Coordinates of C-alpha atoms in Angstrom, one line a residue:
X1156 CA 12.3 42.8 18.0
X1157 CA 10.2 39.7 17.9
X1158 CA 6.2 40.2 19.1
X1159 CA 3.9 38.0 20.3
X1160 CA 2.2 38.6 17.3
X1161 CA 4.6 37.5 15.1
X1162 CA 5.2 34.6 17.0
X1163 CA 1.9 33.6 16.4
X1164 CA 2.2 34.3 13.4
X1165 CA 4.9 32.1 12.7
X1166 CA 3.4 29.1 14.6
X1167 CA 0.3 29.6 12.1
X1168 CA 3.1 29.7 9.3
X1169 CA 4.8 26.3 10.4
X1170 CA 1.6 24.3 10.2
X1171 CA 0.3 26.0 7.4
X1172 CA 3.9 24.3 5.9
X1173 CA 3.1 21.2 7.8
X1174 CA -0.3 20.7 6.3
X1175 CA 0.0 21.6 2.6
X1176 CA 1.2 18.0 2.1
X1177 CA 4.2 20.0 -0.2
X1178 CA 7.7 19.3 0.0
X1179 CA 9.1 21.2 -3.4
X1180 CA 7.2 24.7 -3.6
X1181 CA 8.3 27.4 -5.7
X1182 CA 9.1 30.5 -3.9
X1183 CA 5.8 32.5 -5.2
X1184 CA 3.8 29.8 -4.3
X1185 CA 5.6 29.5 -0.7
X1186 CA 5.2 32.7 -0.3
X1187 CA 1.6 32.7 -0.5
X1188 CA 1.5 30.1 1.9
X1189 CA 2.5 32.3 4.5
X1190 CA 0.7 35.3 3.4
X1191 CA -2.9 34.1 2.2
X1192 CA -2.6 30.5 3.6
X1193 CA -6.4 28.9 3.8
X1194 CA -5.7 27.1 6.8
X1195 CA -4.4 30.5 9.0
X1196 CA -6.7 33.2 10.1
X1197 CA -6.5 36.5 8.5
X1198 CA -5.7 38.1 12.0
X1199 CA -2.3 35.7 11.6
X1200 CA -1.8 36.0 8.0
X1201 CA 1.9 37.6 7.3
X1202 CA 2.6 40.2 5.3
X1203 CA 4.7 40.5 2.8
X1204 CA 8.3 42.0 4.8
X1205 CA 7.4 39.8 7.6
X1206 CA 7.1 36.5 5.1
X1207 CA 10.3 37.5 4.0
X1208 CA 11.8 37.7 7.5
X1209 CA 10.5 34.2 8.4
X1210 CA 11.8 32.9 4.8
X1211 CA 15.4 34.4 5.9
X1212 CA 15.0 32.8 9.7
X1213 CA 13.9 29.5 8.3
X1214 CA 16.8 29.2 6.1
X1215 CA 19.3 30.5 8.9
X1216 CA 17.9 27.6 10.8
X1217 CA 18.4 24.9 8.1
X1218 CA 15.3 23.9 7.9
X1219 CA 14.4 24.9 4.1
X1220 CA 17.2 25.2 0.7
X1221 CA 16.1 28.1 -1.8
X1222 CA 17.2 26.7 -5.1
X1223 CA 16.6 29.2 -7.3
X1224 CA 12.8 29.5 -7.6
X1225 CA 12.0 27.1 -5.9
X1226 CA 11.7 26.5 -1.9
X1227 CA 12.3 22.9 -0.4
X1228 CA 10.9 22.0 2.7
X1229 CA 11.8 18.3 3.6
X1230 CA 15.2 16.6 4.6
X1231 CA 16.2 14.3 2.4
X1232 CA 14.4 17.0 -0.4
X1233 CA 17.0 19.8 1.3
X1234 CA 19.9 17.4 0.6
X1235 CA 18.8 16.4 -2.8
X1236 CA 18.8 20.4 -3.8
X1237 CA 22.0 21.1 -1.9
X1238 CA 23.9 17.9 -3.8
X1239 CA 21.6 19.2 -7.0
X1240 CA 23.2 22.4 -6.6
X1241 CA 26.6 21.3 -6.1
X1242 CA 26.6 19.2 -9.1
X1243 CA 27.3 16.2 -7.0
X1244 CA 25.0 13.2 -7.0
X1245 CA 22.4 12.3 -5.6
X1246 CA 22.6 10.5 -2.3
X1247 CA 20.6 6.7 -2.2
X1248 CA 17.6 6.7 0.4
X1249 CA 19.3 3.2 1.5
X1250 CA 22.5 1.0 1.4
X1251 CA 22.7 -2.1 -0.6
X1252 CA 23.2 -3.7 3.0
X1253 CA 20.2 -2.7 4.2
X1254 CA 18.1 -3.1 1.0
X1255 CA 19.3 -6.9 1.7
X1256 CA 18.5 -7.0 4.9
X1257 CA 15.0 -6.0 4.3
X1258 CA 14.5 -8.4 1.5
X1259 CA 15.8 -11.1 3.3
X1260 CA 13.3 -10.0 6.1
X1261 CA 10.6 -9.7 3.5
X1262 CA 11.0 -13.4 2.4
X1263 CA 11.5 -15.4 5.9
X1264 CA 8.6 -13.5 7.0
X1265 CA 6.6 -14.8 4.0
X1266 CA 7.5 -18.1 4.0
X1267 CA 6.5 -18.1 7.8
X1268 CA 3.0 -16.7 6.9
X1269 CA 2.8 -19.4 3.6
X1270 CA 3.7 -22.4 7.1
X1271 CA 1.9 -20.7 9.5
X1272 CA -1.4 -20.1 8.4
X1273 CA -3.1 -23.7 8.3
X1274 CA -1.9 -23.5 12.0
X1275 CA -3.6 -20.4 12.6
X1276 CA -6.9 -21.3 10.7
X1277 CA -6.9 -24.8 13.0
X1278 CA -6.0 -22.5 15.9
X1279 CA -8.9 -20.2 15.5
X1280 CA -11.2 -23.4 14.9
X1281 CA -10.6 -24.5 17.7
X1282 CA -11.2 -21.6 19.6
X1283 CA -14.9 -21.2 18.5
X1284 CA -15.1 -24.8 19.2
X1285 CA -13.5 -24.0 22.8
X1286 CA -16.1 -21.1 23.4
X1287 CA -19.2 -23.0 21.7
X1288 CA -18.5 -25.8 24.0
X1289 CA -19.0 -23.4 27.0
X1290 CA -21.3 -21.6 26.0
X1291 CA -23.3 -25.4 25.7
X1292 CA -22.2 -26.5 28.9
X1293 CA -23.3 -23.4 30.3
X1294 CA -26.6 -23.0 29.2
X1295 CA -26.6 -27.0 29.7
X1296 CA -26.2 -26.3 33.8
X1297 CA -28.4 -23.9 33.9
X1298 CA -31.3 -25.0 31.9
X1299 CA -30.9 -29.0 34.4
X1300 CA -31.2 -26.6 37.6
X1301 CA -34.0 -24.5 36.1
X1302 CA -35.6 -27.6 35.6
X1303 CA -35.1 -29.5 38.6
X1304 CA -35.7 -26.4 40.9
X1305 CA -38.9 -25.6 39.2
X1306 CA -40.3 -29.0 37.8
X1307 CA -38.8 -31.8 40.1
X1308 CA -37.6 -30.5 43.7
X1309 CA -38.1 -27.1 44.1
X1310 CA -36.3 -24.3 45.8
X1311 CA -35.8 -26.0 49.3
X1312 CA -34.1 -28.8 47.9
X1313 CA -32.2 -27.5 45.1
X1314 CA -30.8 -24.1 47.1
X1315 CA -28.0 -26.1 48.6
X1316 CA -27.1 -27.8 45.0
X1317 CA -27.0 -24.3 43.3
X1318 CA -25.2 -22.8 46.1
X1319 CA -22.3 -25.4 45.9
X1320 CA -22.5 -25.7 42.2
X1321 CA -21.8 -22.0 42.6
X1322 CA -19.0 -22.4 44.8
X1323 CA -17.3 -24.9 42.7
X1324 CA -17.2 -22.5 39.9
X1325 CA -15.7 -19.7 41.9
X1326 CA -13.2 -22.1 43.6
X1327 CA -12.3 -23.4 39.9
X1328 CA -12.0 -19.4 38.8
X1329 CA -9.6 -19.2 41.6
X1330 CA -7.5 -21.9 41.2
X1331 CA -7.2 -20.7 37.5
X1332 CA -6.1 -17.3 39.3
X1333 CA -3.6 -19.0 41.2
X1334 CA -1.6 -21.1 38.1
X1335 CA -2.1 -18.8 35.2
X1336 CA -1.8 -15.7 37.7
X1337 CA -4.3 -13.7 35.3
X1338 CA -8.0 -12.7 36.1
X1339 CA -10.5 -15.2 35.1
X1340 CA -12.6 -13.3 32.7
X1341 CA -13.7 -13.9 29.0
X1342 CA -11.4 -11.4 27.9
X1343 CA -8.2 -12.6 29.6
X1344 CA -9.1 -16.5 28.8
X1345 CA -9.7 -15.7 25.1
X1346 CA -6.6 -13.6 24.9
X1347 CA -4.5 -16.0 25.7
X1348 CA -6.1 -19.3 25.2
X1349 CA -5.8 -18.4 21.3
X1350 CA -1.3 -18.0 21.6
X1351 CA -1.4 -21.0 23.4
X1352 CA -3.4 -23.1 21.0
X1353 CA -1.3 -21.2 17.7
X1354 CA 2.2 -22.2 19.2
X1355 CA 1.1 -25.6 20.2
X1356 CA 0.1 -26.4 16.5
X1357 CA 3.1 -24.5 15.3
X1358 CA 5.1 -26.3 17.2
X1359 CA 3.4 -29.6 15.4
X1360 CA 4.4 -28.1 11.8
X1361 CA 7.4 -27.3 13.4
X1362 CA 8.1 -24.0 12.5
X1363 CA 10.2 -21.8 14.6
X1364 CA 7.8 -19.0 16.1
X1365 CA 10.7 -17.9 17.9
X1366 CA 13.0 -16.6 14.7
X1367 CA 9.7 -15.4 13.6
X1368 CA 9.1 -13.0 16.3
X1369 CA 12.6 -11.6 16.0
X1370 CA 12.4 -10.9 12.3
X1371 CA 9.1 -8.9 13.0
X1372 CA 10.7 -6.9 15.4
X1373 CA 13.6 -6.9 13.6
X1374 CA 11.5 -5.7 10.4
X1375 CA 9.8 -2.9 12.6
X1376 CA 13.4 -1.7 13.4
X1377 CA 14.5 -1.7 10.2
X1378 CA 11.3 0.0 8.3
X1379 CA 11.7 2.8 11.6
X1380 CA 15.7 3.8 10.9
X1381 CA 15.3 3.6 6.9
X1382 CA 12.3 5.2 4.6
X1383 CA 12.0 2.6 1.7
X1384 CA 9.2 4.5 0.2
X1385 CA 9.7 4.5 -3.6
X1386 CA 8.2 8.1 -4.1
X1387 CA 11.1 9.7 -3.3
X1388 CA 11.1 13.6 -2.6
X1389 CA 14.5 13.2 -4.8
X1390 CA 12.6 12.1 -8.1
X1391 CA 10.6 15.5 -8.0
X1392 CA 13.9 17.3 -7.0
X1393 CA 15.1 15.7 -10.6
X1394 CA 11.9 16.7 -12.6
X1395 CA 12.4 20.2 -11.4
X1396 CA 16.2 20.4 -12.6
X1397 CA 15.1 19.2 -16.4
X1398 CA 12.2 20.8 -16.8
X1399 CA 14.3 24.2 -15.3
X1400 CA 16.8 23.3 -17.9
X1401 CA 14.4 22.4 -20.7
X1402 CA 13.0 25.7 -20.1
X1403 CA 16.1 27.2 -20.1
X1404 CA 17.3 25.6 -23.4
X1405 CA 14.3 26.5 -25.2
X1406 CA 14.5 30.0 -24.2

């Protein structure tokens, strides 16, 4: 009968497995894990029958192979051993097809980056241009009140000025509400004056944003349906079979 101890115990056990980083352990070693594991406290620690019973239950579920000494925790590792085993080889992380497709992916995507990035460093000129210009004009307004409030007219006759000047700029936030339909903040201006001013000088290099976009997100689909990480669990899964047999051979 299960216990809520054990169960604890064996939700200790599956991040301890989680967190060692490990995906080939031999069986000692995996053992220990769930035994004397750093990481679980030693109110949760298993014991030796009941590390055995969670070996037995993980591999009734399919989630580990026992090779013979050794214990293999990841997928494509628990293939690997199972086609090791069978003396059938290995299966490839990828197709040629999508291999291709990634390369082809990897280059359009570069040559869009090599014609796209004087456009960008224009773009983002012109930005701080854009923004140091305001920030001129700005300071420009208010330092011409200032002055004519305090030094020239004073506050009876400039009140009216600064209360339509004031006015203006709220009516022109407004309007800017009305056609861009987006608040009128520095935030919302800078995040989109910048893709406006990028597509408009892309679109005087002439390079096709559009076919870019798609090969990013095709490029995101692809690198999410297909590992191409070059450390494969496989290679390990080999090293352990010839230095097994080395050892063997030697013996």
């Amino acid at each position: 009968m299960v216990t809520e101890t054990f169960l604890r115990k064996a939700l200790f056990a599956r991040c301890a497995i989680d967190l060692c980083g490990k995906k080939i352990l031999p069986k000692d070693a995996f053992v220990a894990l769930l035994t004397q594991g750093k990481l679980t406290p030693s109110q949760y620690q298993m014991t030796d029958a009941e590390a055995v019973k969670y070996i037995d239950t993980l591999k009734r579920a399919k989630m580990i192979v026992e090779v013979d000494d050794y214990v293999y925790t990841d997928v494509k590792a628990v293939v690997d051993a199972v086609h090791l085993k069978s003396g059938l080889p290995l299966v490839p992380a990828t197709s040629k097809t999508f291999e291709n497709l990634y390369h082809a992916l990897s280059e359009s995507l570069a040559a869009f980056h090599r014609q796209s990035l004087p456009a960008a460093e224009r773009a983002v000129r012109r930005q701080r241009e854009f923004w140091a210009f305001t920030a001129l004009g700005s300071g420009t307004q208010m330092l011409v009140l200032a002055y004519l409030t305090f030094q020239v007219y004073g506050w009876d006759v400039m009140e009216p000025v600064t209360f339509f000047v004031t006015t203006a700029t709220a009516l022109c936030s407004y309007a800017y509400f009305l056609y861009f339909r987006a608040e009128h903040s520095y935030e919302s201006v800078d995040d989109s004056f910048l893709p406006h001013l990028l597509m408009r000088e892309l679109g005087v290099l002439r390079v096709d944003a559009d076919k870019a976009i798609r090969d990013m997100k095709a490029m995101q689909e692809l690198q999410a349906a297909v590992s191409l990480d070059d450390e494969r669990v496989s290679k390990l899964v080999e090293a352990a079979a010839k230095k097994k047999s080395t050892s063997a051979c030697h013996s």
